[in-house]
């Protein structure tokens, strides 16, 4: 039998199997459990339209494409989603992959369905946009659509889940890319929205495709442990159920498996072996009332001894996604550690379904019924408030930073609770209270003790922020802050600071250039200046200063625009230049060349660099010899201030304690060591050390070098 015939037979068999599982009839049977017949008829009509539009299209696995949207709809039907969502799920690829337009969908199934389908659809290829940029822009579009209708993300998550279930048909590279994206973005979104059932399967499937060997090893180990503990699980269920009944608490006790990816994450995070992961054996106690949760906790602790330090009350302090439960870890017979989660039936429903819980009643009056949706909308609003104006790639990175699965709960001095991501610092806390408090933060008291601003916070701590009126955000904070709000405010401040500094520097450069040409500075306020701004397409004179300060325009060339046309050529030939005095406080728009590391006292000149402003070099630097038209004459101001970086090369006899002696002398000379390198031996018994120091000026550096030369065994000290 020929191979193509075998392939066709295999494809037919696969299609029949998929049709039995994911065809329209099995879906209609499921919908009959909770939807009226007229709505089921609309879903069937959507299937007929989708099947016609996707006719002739096959998935990589070989079966007709329509079975994918039907499978997506089935996932949502199992969550008891409404008919509009199911219709949109069946049609979710028609705008992107067929000739049907958004207007066609709206005409046949209504505006709501069309908006949902359009929200899930990726943007098309745009010339000059990379795949990563297109992916990021599609992601922004998806989240923007979510702000209008949260059902968009439910369709997208169900779509991603079915794609992962059938990912084996893809090539290995694409499997890894989709799996990585799922673990980075879609599983954390499901976690943030509280959709536990989808989140767990997304994580395990993506982990299995990304690291198949690790997954197989862990799955085998977990299965073995759970298999060995079957009797223990039954004993715990039986014993807890009996004691709860005896106390008059109606409860359901169920043993559960921990998903493989969570086990893997815990092992990596805490550097544990599989046998040391405490909550492989887990139990849920489902009760009727909140009061019963705390009564049941007492029963659990009476029956099994609790492990100190392993209790969390997520009922009083619910997680950011609305998750509520009591968590405790106890010691069961044989020394096995078990995790017990205690919650009401309502809490359990919200924990499993998140924003999909009570969707049929989302327009009702009860706050409890719409709480998950309200929390999701608040989260989305904050995202767009913080990152809405960012470029697509920055937006995507910002959202990734914001998707933290773990939280800590800390207290303000007044006793109010603040929820922050794990690893958050006092700066994150300050910005969570108020942006102005974060901007002026200089120190923090944690439980009454002064601690560094980069100290990770722990649940239960009380935080007091100490401020100063003239304090400002520091660029170094970006290395350790965890919240999106803090990161965004710091970046915005630094950007505005750079713009302010660029304006000040640009004004100084242009005024110097005008004096060189003997043009009065008052010309900048004349009508001629307005005409110049209009010709350069600039809004105001400050924008002109900023472009000069950042190096986008050269001040001498701008100054010549104020001369009559016949005088410009002679001005260009003129060699007279006023120098710019460097004060050391110019900030982000003045940079110092790492090639020569200039310090006050050196002869210097400046290279105008687009985007960096002026880069200062020593006149003997090899970079100071190219393109003289780009150079600006510079001198050090008499009032120059600040610390400046320089490099020293020290050659000495290699002996015990040499480095300690050298660093002590540098410290005694009131200089700071930024970095030290010790390359291989210089030959014989000699060793070379390269130091990066901060000093005030050349005189200060000379004092440091003099002290180093007096050390016994030092052969040479030179500046590089």
XYZ file of C-alpha atoms in Angstrom:
720
model
C 0.000 0.000 0.000
C 1.411 3.437 -0.945
C 2.430 5.849 1.826
C 0.033 8.665 0.734
C -2.885 6.234 1.056
C -1.759 5.261 4.568
C -1.504 8.958 5.462
C -5.031 9.635 4.168
C -6.450 6.706 6.143
C -4.651 7.956 9.281
C -6.028 11.443 8.769
C -9.600 10.128 8.360
C -9.292 8.079 11.555
C -7.943 11.082 13.472
C -10.736 13.283 12.162
C -13.399 10.762 13.215
C -11.889 10.505 16.692
C -11.699 14.299 17.103
C -15.264 14.659 15.776
C -16.541 12.250 18.436
C -14.763 14.231 21.161
C -14.902 17.826 19.935
C -17.644 17.850 17.305
C -20.758 20.005 17.476
C -23.008 17.243 18.829
C -20.894 16.527 21.959
C -20.742 20.304 22.563
C -24.523 20.686 22.170
C -25.051 17.846 24.653
C -22.861 19.644 27.202
C -24.600 22.990 26.606
C -28.008 21.405 27.188
C -27.028 21.071 30.858
C -27.203 24.830 31.452
C -28.259 26.822 28.328
C -31.758 27.195 26.808
C -32.405 25.678 23.378
C -32.612 29.013 21.518
C -29.092 29.912 22.643
C -27.785 26.450 21.721
C -29.285 27.007 18.246
C -27.246 30.248 17.942
C -24.078 28.383 18.908
C -24.882 25.765 16.258
C -25.391 28.535 13.659
C -21.965 29.954 14.566
C -20.471 26.485 14.030
C -22.026 26.246 10.558
C -20.678 29.708 9.634
C -17.211 28.919 11.021
C -17.067 25.527 9.277
C -17.896 27.205 5.973
C -15.267 29.943 6.434
C -12.553 27.482 7.504
C -13.451 25.002 4.756
C -10.336 23.515 3.193
C -8.102 24.578 6.100
C -6.380 21.854 8.126
C -4.333 21.978 11.311
C -0.726 20.749 11.332
C -1.993 17.491 12.858
C -4.146 16.899 9.778
C -7.757 17.241 10.991
C -10.078 19.996 9.658
C -9.387 23.361 11.327
C -12.940 23.844 12.651
C -12.321 21.238 15.366
C -9.890 23.614 17.097
C -12.430 26.419 17.719
C -14.987 23.790 18.730
C -12.507 22.441 21.296
C -11.927 25.985 22.595
C -15.687 26.434 22.968
C -15.900 23.130 24.849
C -13.277 24.269 27.382
C -15.352 27.393 27.999
C -18.578 25.396 28.160
C -17.050 23.260 30.904
C -16.597 26.577 32.786
C -20.306 27.314 32.167
C -19.661 30.422 30.073
C -22.496 32.275 28.341
C -23.619 31.776 24.729
C -21.987 35.009 23.456
C -18.578 33.795 24.654
C -19.097 30.370 23.092
C -20.099 31.856 19.730
C -17.034 34.133 19.785
C -14.847 31.138 20.698
C -16.087 29.184 17.658
C -15.425 32.211 15.438
C -12.237 33.416 17.158
C -9.998 32.801 14.111
C -12.307 33.791 11.253
C -11.163 37.440 11.079
C -7.482 36.477 11.308
C -7.439 33.368 9.083
C -10.354 33.640 6.634
C -11.916 36.194 4.324
C -14.612 37.150 6.871
C -14.362 40.679 8.275
C -15.353 42.131 11.623
C -18.375 43.729 9.957
C -19.444 40.333 8.558
C -19.332 38.805 12.037
C -21.206 41.776 13.542
C -23.924 41.561 10.873
C -24.545 37.858 11.526
C -23.955 37.531 15.295
C -24.033 41.010 16.787
C -21.563 43.663 17.901
C -20.563 41.933 21.164
C -19.422 38.784 19.353
C -17.546 40.837 16.734
C -15.689 42.817 19.414
C -14.693 39.631 21.226
C -13.423 37.997 18.026
C -11.518 41.145 17.038
C -9.982 41.385 20.523
C -8.545 37.860 20.272
C -7.261 38.347 16.701
C -3.562 39.167 16.327
C -2.478 42.208 14.344
C -1.361 41.530 10.780
C 2.176 41.842 9.431
C 3.430 45.433 9.312
C 6.476 46.423 7.283
C 9.484 47.169 9.468
C 8.021 45.457 12.555
C 9.810 42.380 13.900
C 7.993 39.241 15.038
C 8.696 40.132 18.679
C 7.338 43.675 18.216
C 4.256 42.335 16.426
C 3.699 39.829 19.242
C 4.035 42.601 21.848
C 1.626 44.864 19.975
C -0.901 42.011 19.646
C -0.586 41.466 23.391
C -1.280 45.145 24.091
C -4.321 44.928 21.790
C -5.546 41.870 23.713
C -5.260 43.590 27.092
C -6.889 46.727 25.714
C -9.820 44.614 24.518
C -9.960 43.075 28.013
C -10.634 46.509 29.501
C -13.855 46.539 27.467
C -14.834 42.879 27.958
C -13.001 40.405 30.198
C -14.360 37.470 28.204
C -11.654 38.186 25.606
C -8.946 36.759 27.863
C -11.041 33.693 28.702
C -11.256 32.869 24.989
C -7.526 33.506 24.562
C -6.611 31.269 27.522
C -8.862 28.475 26.262
C -7.321 28.881 22.795
C -3.823 28.643 24.257
C -4.797 25.615 26.374
C -6.055 23.623 23.388
C -2.999 24.622 21.352
C -0.784 23.225 24.117
C -2.827 20.019 24.273
C -2.101 19.487 20.557
C 1.416 20.959 20.443
C 3.123 17.678 19.551
C 2.284 18.282 15.893
C 4.551 21.374 15.847
C 8.300 21.416 15.245
C 10.508 21.473 18.382
C 11.536 25.117 18.031
C 7.947 26.327 17.817
C 6.935 24.080 20.727
C 9.636 25.655 22.899
C 8.723 29.202 21.864
C 4.996 28.744 22.560
C 5.716 26.975 25.865
C 8.120 29.704 27.021
C 5.565 32.384 26.146
C 2.888 30.466 28.053
C 4.979 30.240 31.235
C 6.062 33.890 30.964
C 2.704 35.466 30.136
C -0.450 33.380 29.846
C -0.121 31.122 32.900
C 0.702 34.142 35.120
C -2.322 35.985 33.689
C -4.519 32.989 34.542
C -2.995 33.098 38.037
C -3.639 36.841 38.344
C -7.255 36.354 37.268
C -7.678 33.437 39.686
C -8.458 30.790 37.049
C -6.765 27.887 38.833
C -8.028 25.070 36.616
C -6.660 26.587 33.405
C -3.485 27.902 35.036
C -2.439 24.482 36.370
C -2.902 22.726 33.021
C -1.164 25.527 31.103
C 1.854 25.280 33.406
C 2.163 21.510 33.310
C 1.714 21.225 29.541
C 4.149 24.063 28.805
C 6.695 22.628 31.247
C 6.367 19.187 29.634
C 7.054 20.616 26.154
C 9.831 22.953 27.283
C 11.728 20.475 29.491
C 10.427 16.993 28.603
C 13.142 15.103 30.513
C 12.725 17.125 33.704
C 8.954 16.772 33.491
C 9.107 12.995 33.000
C 11.513 12.529 35.925
C 9.453 14.684 38.274
C 6.134 13.173 37.178
C 7.495 9.710 37.846
C 8.791 10.756 41.282
C 5.544 12.465 42.291
C 3.478 9.534 41.022
C 5.602 7.114 43.052
C 5.239 9.201 46.204
C 1.490 9.589 45.724
C 1.142 5.880 44.950
C 2.991 4.939 48.118
C 0.781 7.330 50.075
C -2.640 6.140 48.828
C -3.449 4.496 52.146
C -2.333 7.632 54.014
C -4.590 9.831 51.840
C -7.626 7.648 52.597
C -6.795 7.573 56.308
C -6.463 11.386 56.495
C -9.710 11.935 54.561
C -11.575 9.493 56.778
C -10.140 10.740 60.065
C -10.647 14.447 59.352
C -14.203 13.850 58.079
C -15.105 11.955 61.284
C -13.704 14.600 63.650
C -15.366 17.425 61.700
C -18.705 15.593 61.872
C -18.269 15.077 65.606
C -17.892 18.851 65.999
C -21.040 19.486 63.954
C -19.172 20.906 60.945
C -20.509 19.801 57.576
C -17.430 19.437 55.380
C -16.038 17.666 52.340
C -12.430 16.470 52.667
C -10.589 15.666 49.449
C -6.947 14.696 48.849
C -5.313 16.419 45.901
C -2.222 16.218 43.693
C 0.154 19.148 43.381
C 0.845 20.078 39.767
C 4.298 19.135 38.489
C 5.364 22.659 37.559
C 4.603 23.968 41.063
C 6.750 21.171 42.526
C 9.556 22.095 40.104
C 9.317 25.798 40.978
C 9.396 25.089 44.712
C 12.411 22.796 44.326
C 14.296 25.469 42.363
C 13.245 28.369 44.596
C 14.097 26.656 47.888
C 16.839 24.352 46.528
C 15.004 21.271 47.780
C 15.095 17.631 46.767
C 11.761 16.117 45.761
C 11.452 14.257 49.056
C 11.737 17.565 50.941
C 8.798 19.277 49.205
C 6.308 19.422 52.043
C 2.970 19.823 50.317
C 3.085 17.011 47.751
C 0.295 15.533 49.862
C -2.459 18.110 50.021
C -6.041 18.146 51.252
C -8.943 20.518 50.794
C -11.588 20.938 53.456
C -14.701 22.544 51.943
C -17.240 23.957 54.440
C -20.390 26.092 54.286
C -19.577 29.270 56.257
C -16.545 31.441 56.986
C -16.955 30.760 60.701
C -16.709 27.028 59.960
C -13.300 27.594 58.302
C -11.745 28.697 61.584
C -13.564 26.006 63.579
C -12.319 23.395 61.070
C -8.766 24.752 61.470
C -8.980 24.028 65.195
C -10.125 20.470 64.448
C -7.264 19.908 61.966
C -4.686 21.156 64.479
C -6.228 18.977 67.175
C -5.997 15.854 64.994
C -2.577 16.561 63.411
C 0.240 18.570 64.936
C 0.850 21.821 62.948
C 4.332 22.713 61.681
C 5.354 26.108 63.189
C 5.682 28.926 60.666
C 3.579 27.223 57.989
C 0.190 28.855 58.490
C -1.344 31.501 56.196
C -4.703 33.213 56.562
C -5.783 34.190 53.051
C -9.339 34.761 54.229
C -8.494 37.805 56.345
C -5.775 38.818 53.848
C -7.014 37.651 50.460
C -4.555 37.454 47.532
C -4.564 40.010 44.753
C -6.651 37.742 42.518
C -9.310 37.326 45.231
C -8.137 33.888 46.375
C -9.303 33.085 49.912
C -8.418 30.071 52.034
C -6.701 28.997 55.232
C -3.419 27.148 54.631
C -1.701 25.029 57.246
C 0.965 22.320 57.157
C 0.714 19.446 59.620
C 2.549 16.246 60.488
C 0.568 13.108 59.600
C 1.279 9.541 60.832
C 4.690 8.251 59.750
C 6.168 11.771 59.786
C 4.567 12.749 56.454
C 3.950 16.484 56.106
C 0.585 17.408 54.588
C -0.819 20.742 53.493
C -4.466 21.416 54.335
C -6.484 24.173 52.657
C -9.769 25.168 54.331
C -12.339 27.287 52.496
C -16.057 27.745 51.895
C -17.796 26.399 48.806
C -18.061 29.940 47.463
C -14.329 30.514 47.999
C -13.585 27.202 46.309
C -15.647 28.155 43.267
C -13.847 31.517 42.961
C -10.443 29.844 43.520
C -11.051 27.386 40.675
C -12.778 29.677 38.150
C -11.603 33.217 39.070
C -13.183 35.823 36.812
C -15.253 33.073 35.160
C -17.075 32.440 38.457
C -20.748 33.488 38.352
C -20.370 34.873 34.852
C -24.066 34.403 34.209
C -24.710 36.888 37.029
C -21.964 39.395 36.311
C -24.467 42.216 35.869
C -26.194 41.484 39.162
C -26.232 43.745 42.201
C -24.315 41.542 44.611
C -20.724 42.660 45.131
C -19.688 39.137 45.999
C -20.892 37.927 42.625
C -18.853 40.447 40.607
C -15.795 40.806 42.880
C -13.389 38.769 40.645
C -14.340 40.841 37.596
C -13.996 44.115 39.532
C -10.513 43.132 40.743
C -9.451 42.187 37.190
C -10.664 45.517 35.788
C -8.835 47.411 38.531
C -5.647 45.521 37.680
C -6.024 46.339 33.973
C -6.704 49.996 34.741
C -3.510 50.193 36.801
C -1.533 48.512 34.007
C -2.598 51.071 31.422
C -2.189 53.965 33.858
C 1.434 52.896 34.422
C 2.488 51.484 31.021
C -0.153 52.782 28.601
C 2.170 55.254 26.862
C 5.163 52.877 26.621
C 6.346 51.304 23.371
C 4.959 47.822 22.721
C 8.090 45.909 23.861
C 8.406 48.030 27.036
C 4.686 47.522 27.679
C 5.067 43.758 27.455
C 8.100 43.755 29.779
C 6.223 45.953 32.240
C 3.294 43.547 32.337
C 5.684 40.625 32.917
C 7.171 42.464 35.902
C 3.678 43.061 37.266
C 2.629 39.395 37.059
C 3.945 38.238 40.441
C 2.356 35.047 41.780
C 3.528 35.475 45.400
C 2.693 38.279 47.798
C 3.797 39.657 51.149
C 1.528 41.554 53.525
C 3.019 44.455 55.468
C 1.576 47.180 57.675
C 1.673 50.974 57.587
C 2.392 52.790 60.882
C -1.397 53.223 61.250
C -1.995 49.470 60.935
C -3.343 49.428 57.357
C -2.365 46.362 55.316
C -0.403 46.726 52.068
C -0.104 43.824 49.654
C 3.155 43.702 47.679
C 4.918 41.152 45.453
C 7.437 38.822 47.043
C 10.873 40.468 47.204
C 9.399 44.000 47.371
C 11.449 46.661 49.168
C 10.638 49.751 51.290
C 10.733 51.792 48.068
C 7.968 49.608 46.568
C 6.027 50.092 49.802
C 6.483 53.876 49.660
C 5.232 54.094 46.072
C 2.272 51.838 46.892
C 1.160 54.403 49.495
C 1.742 57.511 47.365
C 4.014 58.407 44.459
C 5.276 61.538 46.257
C 6.235 59.434 49.282
C 8.289 57.193 46.996
C 9.969 60.133 45.241
C 11.157 61.609 48.572
C 12.076 58.351 50.304
C 15.552 58.367 51.890
C 15.352 55.606 54.531
C 12.950 53.167 56.195
C 12.272 51.734 59.617
C 11.240 48.097 59.507
C 9.701 47.012 62.829
C 11.350 50.053 64.407
C 14.885 49.415 63.067
C 16.581 51.439 60.337
C 17.219 49.197 57.330
C 18.658 49.759 53.794
C 16.165 50.683 51.084
C 16.935 47.474 49.167
C 15.884 45.204 52.067
C 13.311 42.579 50.928
C 10.137 42.828 53.017
C 8.511 39.908 54.839
C 4.866 39.415 55.733
C 3.824 40.906 59.068
C 6.435 43.662 59.178
C 5.516 47.262 59.973
C 7.118 49.813 57.633
C 7.737 53.508 58.290
C 9.134 55.559 55.410
C 11.517 58.425 56.190
C 11.490 61.272 53.655
C 13.481 64.412 52.914
C 12.058 67.458 51.162
C 14.844 67.692 48.565
C 15.275 63.933 48.011
C 14.802 62.551 44.514
C 14.542 59.033 42.972
C 17.831 57.298 42.262
C 18.573 55.368 39.059
C 20.134 52.593 41.192
C 16.671 51.842 42.618
C 15.716 50.252 39.298
C 18.045 47.345 40.117
C 15.975 46.145 43.090
C 12.420 47.517 43.021
C 9.789 44.868 42.221
C 6.491 46.672 41.565
C 5.517 48.074 38.196
C 4.303 51.300 39.808
C 7.660 52.020 41.463
C 9.639 51.159 38.326
C 7.441 53.339 36.119
C 7.586 56.378 38.443
C 11.378 56.150 38.761
C 11.831 55.870 34.982
C 9.477 58.796 34.357
C 11.335 60.961 36.857
C 14.735 60.114 35.356
C 13.436 60.818 31.864
C 12.062 64.216 32.940
C 15.280 64.946 34.849
C 17.313 64.208 31.736
C 15.083 66.531 29.721
C 15.477 69.336 32.301
C 19.250 68.899 32.354
C 19.341 68.822 28.550
C 17.422 72.131 28.443
C 19.856 73.795 30.871
C 22.940 72.496 29.042
C 21.496 73.372 25.626
C 20.793 76.933 26.752
C 24.381 77.332 27.962
C 25.813 75.906 24.714
C 23.642 78.101 22.488
C 24.406 81.254 24.473
C 28.141 80.513 24.161
C 27.776 79.940 20.414
C 25.892 83.239 20.033
C 28.625 85.112 21.942
C 31.221 83.532 19.644
C 29.371 85.139 16.715
C 28.829 88.418 18.639
C 25.042 87.965 18.483
C 23.084 89.293 21.501
C 21.346 86.569 23.541
C 18.160 88.653 23.389
C 17.726 87.398 19.809
C 16.315 84.190 21.315
C 13.214 86.163 22.311
C 12.750 87.905 18.932
C 10.518 87.088 15.997
C 13.545 85.598 14.233
C 13.652 82.863 16.891
C 9.991 82.029 16.245
C 10.702 81.686 12.525
C 13.664 79.407 13.275
C 11.547 77.198 15.547
C 8.883 76.952 12.845
C 11.455 75.950 10.196
C 12.867 73.266 12.533
C 9.338 72.033 13.377
C 9.808 72.690 17.111
C 7.142 73.804 19.566
C 9.125 76.252 21.706
C 12.603 77.475 22.575
C 12.993 74.897 25.384
C 12.544 72.084 22.880
C 15.364 73.659 20.830
C 17.570 73.786 23.945
C 16.803 70.110 24.648
C 17.823 68.997 21.148
C 21.123 70.859 21.543
C 21.705 69.480 25.051
C 21.220 65.874 23.888
C 23.447 66.339 20.844
C 20.749 66.157 18.170
C 21.774 69.630 16.944
C 25.089 71.488 17.185
C 24.885 74.846 18.936
C 27.262 76.666 16.492
C 25.148 75.588 13.507
C 21.953 76.760 15.214
C 23.591 80.066 16.200
C 24.611 80.752 12.571
C 20.917 80.615 11.594
C 20.549 83.966 13.392
C 23.104 85.640 11.073
C 22.289 87.230 7.705
C 22.892 84.698 4.877
C 25.948 86.561 3.540
C 27.640 86.493 6.972
C 27.276 82.763 7.642
C 30.210 81.616 5.503
C 32.660 84.012 7.150
C 31.360 82.957 10.588
C 32.055 79.335 9.703
C 35.677 80.223 8.847
C 36.135 82.108 12.101
C 38.197 80.201 14.638
C 37.070 82.139 17.725
C 35.295 79.979 20.317
C 34.198 80.537 23.891
C 34.639 77.554 26.154
C 31.983 75.786 28.220
C 32.787 75.456 31.918
C 32.056 71.998 33.359
C 30.627 72.168 36.876
C 30.118 68.432 37.515
C 26.394 68.889 38.162
C 25.172 68.579 34.573
C 23.824 65.094 35.305
C 22.605 62.680 32.654
C 23.325 64.828 29.581
C 27.051 65.071 30.271
C 29.063 61.860 30.050
C 32.720 61.138 30.731
C 34.671 58.980 28.285
C 35.594 55.581 29.693
C 38.523 55.455 27.290
C 40.437 58.199 29.149
C 38.402 58.876 32.354
C 38.906 62.686 32.625
C 38.960 64.315 36.073
C 39.117 68.000 37.150
C 42.588 69.342 36.415
C 42.928 67.491 33.081
C 42.877 69.412 29.803
C 39.570 68.431 28.207
C 37.376 68.844 25.173
C 33.834 67.640 24.442
C 32.444 65.498 21.657
C 28.783 66.151 20.815
C 27.128 62.728 20.628
C 23.519 62.235 19.524
C 21.429 60.911 22.412
C 24.268 61.223 24.977
C 24.735 64.998 24.897
C 28.388 65.953 25.408
C 31.016 63.280 26.066
C 34.079 64.703 27.855
C 37.553 63.432 26.859
C 41.110 64.323 27.790
C 42.783 66.223 24.942
C 45.443 63.511 24.643
C 42.804 60.764 24.242
C 42.982 58.997 20.870
C 39.219 59.609 20.452
C 39.836 63.372 20.593
C 41.531 63.395 17.200
C 38.584 62.656 14.854
C 35.972 65.011 13.301
C 37.044 68.351 14.823
C 33.739 69.952 13.747
C 31.959 67.837 16.403
C 34.140 69.081 19.279
C 33.252 71.710 21.860
C 35.976 73.578 23.808
C 35.662 72.765 27.529
C 37.289 73.811 30.783
C 36.666 72.811 34.381
C 34.743 75.365 36.398
C 36.512 76.730 39.476
C 33.508 75.521 41.505
C 33.463 72.006 40.014
C 32.118 69.427 42.445
C 31.419 65.711 42.652
C 33.347 62.433 42.496
C 35.081 61.440 39.265
C 36.231 58.022 38.084
C 39.814 57.263 37.086
C 41.991 54.163 36.625
C 45.329 53.280 38.174
C 47.739 50.513 37.265
C 49.928 49.292 40.119
C 52.882 46.925 39.721
C 54.444 45.433 42.836
C 56.281 42.504 44.332
C 53.815 39.686 44.956
C 53.700 39.166 48.711
C 51.159 38.269 51.390
C 48.879 41.114 52.477
C 49.707 43.375 49.514
C 46.079 43.946 48.449
C 45.029 44.745 52.024
C 47.839 47.334 52.310
C 46.944 48.967 49.009
C 43.221 49.220 49.732
C 43.956 50.629 53.214
C 46.147 53.399 51.775
C 43.513 54.273 49.148
C 40.885 54.490 51.879
C 43.162 56.604 54.101
C 43.588 59.004 51.181
C 39.757 59.428 51.173
C 39.283 57.829 47.750
C 36.782 55.055 46.980
C 37.461 51.806 45.122
C 34.824 51.069 42.481
C 36.511 47.976 41.061
C 39.765 46.044 41.261
C 41.201 43.500 38.841
C 44.234 41.287 39.337
C 45.378 39.816 36.013
C 47.944 37.061 35.734
C 51.385 37.707 37.156
C 53.364 40.329 35.269
C 56.475 38.179 35.174
C 58.772 36.787 37.813
C 57.479 37.541 41.291
C 55.693 40.750 40.232
C 51.927 41.239 40.081
C 49.815 43.944 38.438
C 46.625 45.374 39.901
C 44.175 47.611 38.044
C 42.010 49.866 40.232
C 38.979 51.953 39.279
C 38.783 54.788 41.835
C 36.630 57.841 42.502
C 38.524 61.034 43.354
C 37.763 64.755 43.527
C 40.471 66.098 41.153
C 44.048 65.608 39.908
C 45.544 66.873 43.160
C 43.510 64.291 45.073
C 44.651 61.572 42.658
C 48.293 62.652 43.040
C 47.919 62.302 46.813
C 46.609 58.748 46.392
C 49.430 57.781 44.028
C 52.056 59.257 46.379
C 50.817 57.099 49.281
C 50.816 53.974 47.106
C 54.398 54.529 45.953
C 55.553 54.531 49.592
C 54.326 50.946 50.126
C 57.230 48.533 50.431
C 57.518 46.420 47.262
C 55.539 48.739 44.956
C 57.532 49.222 41.749
C 55.240 51.425 39.669
C 51.976 53.364 39.975
C 50.578 54.970 36.814
C 47.325 56.388 35.587
C 45.904 54.657 32.520
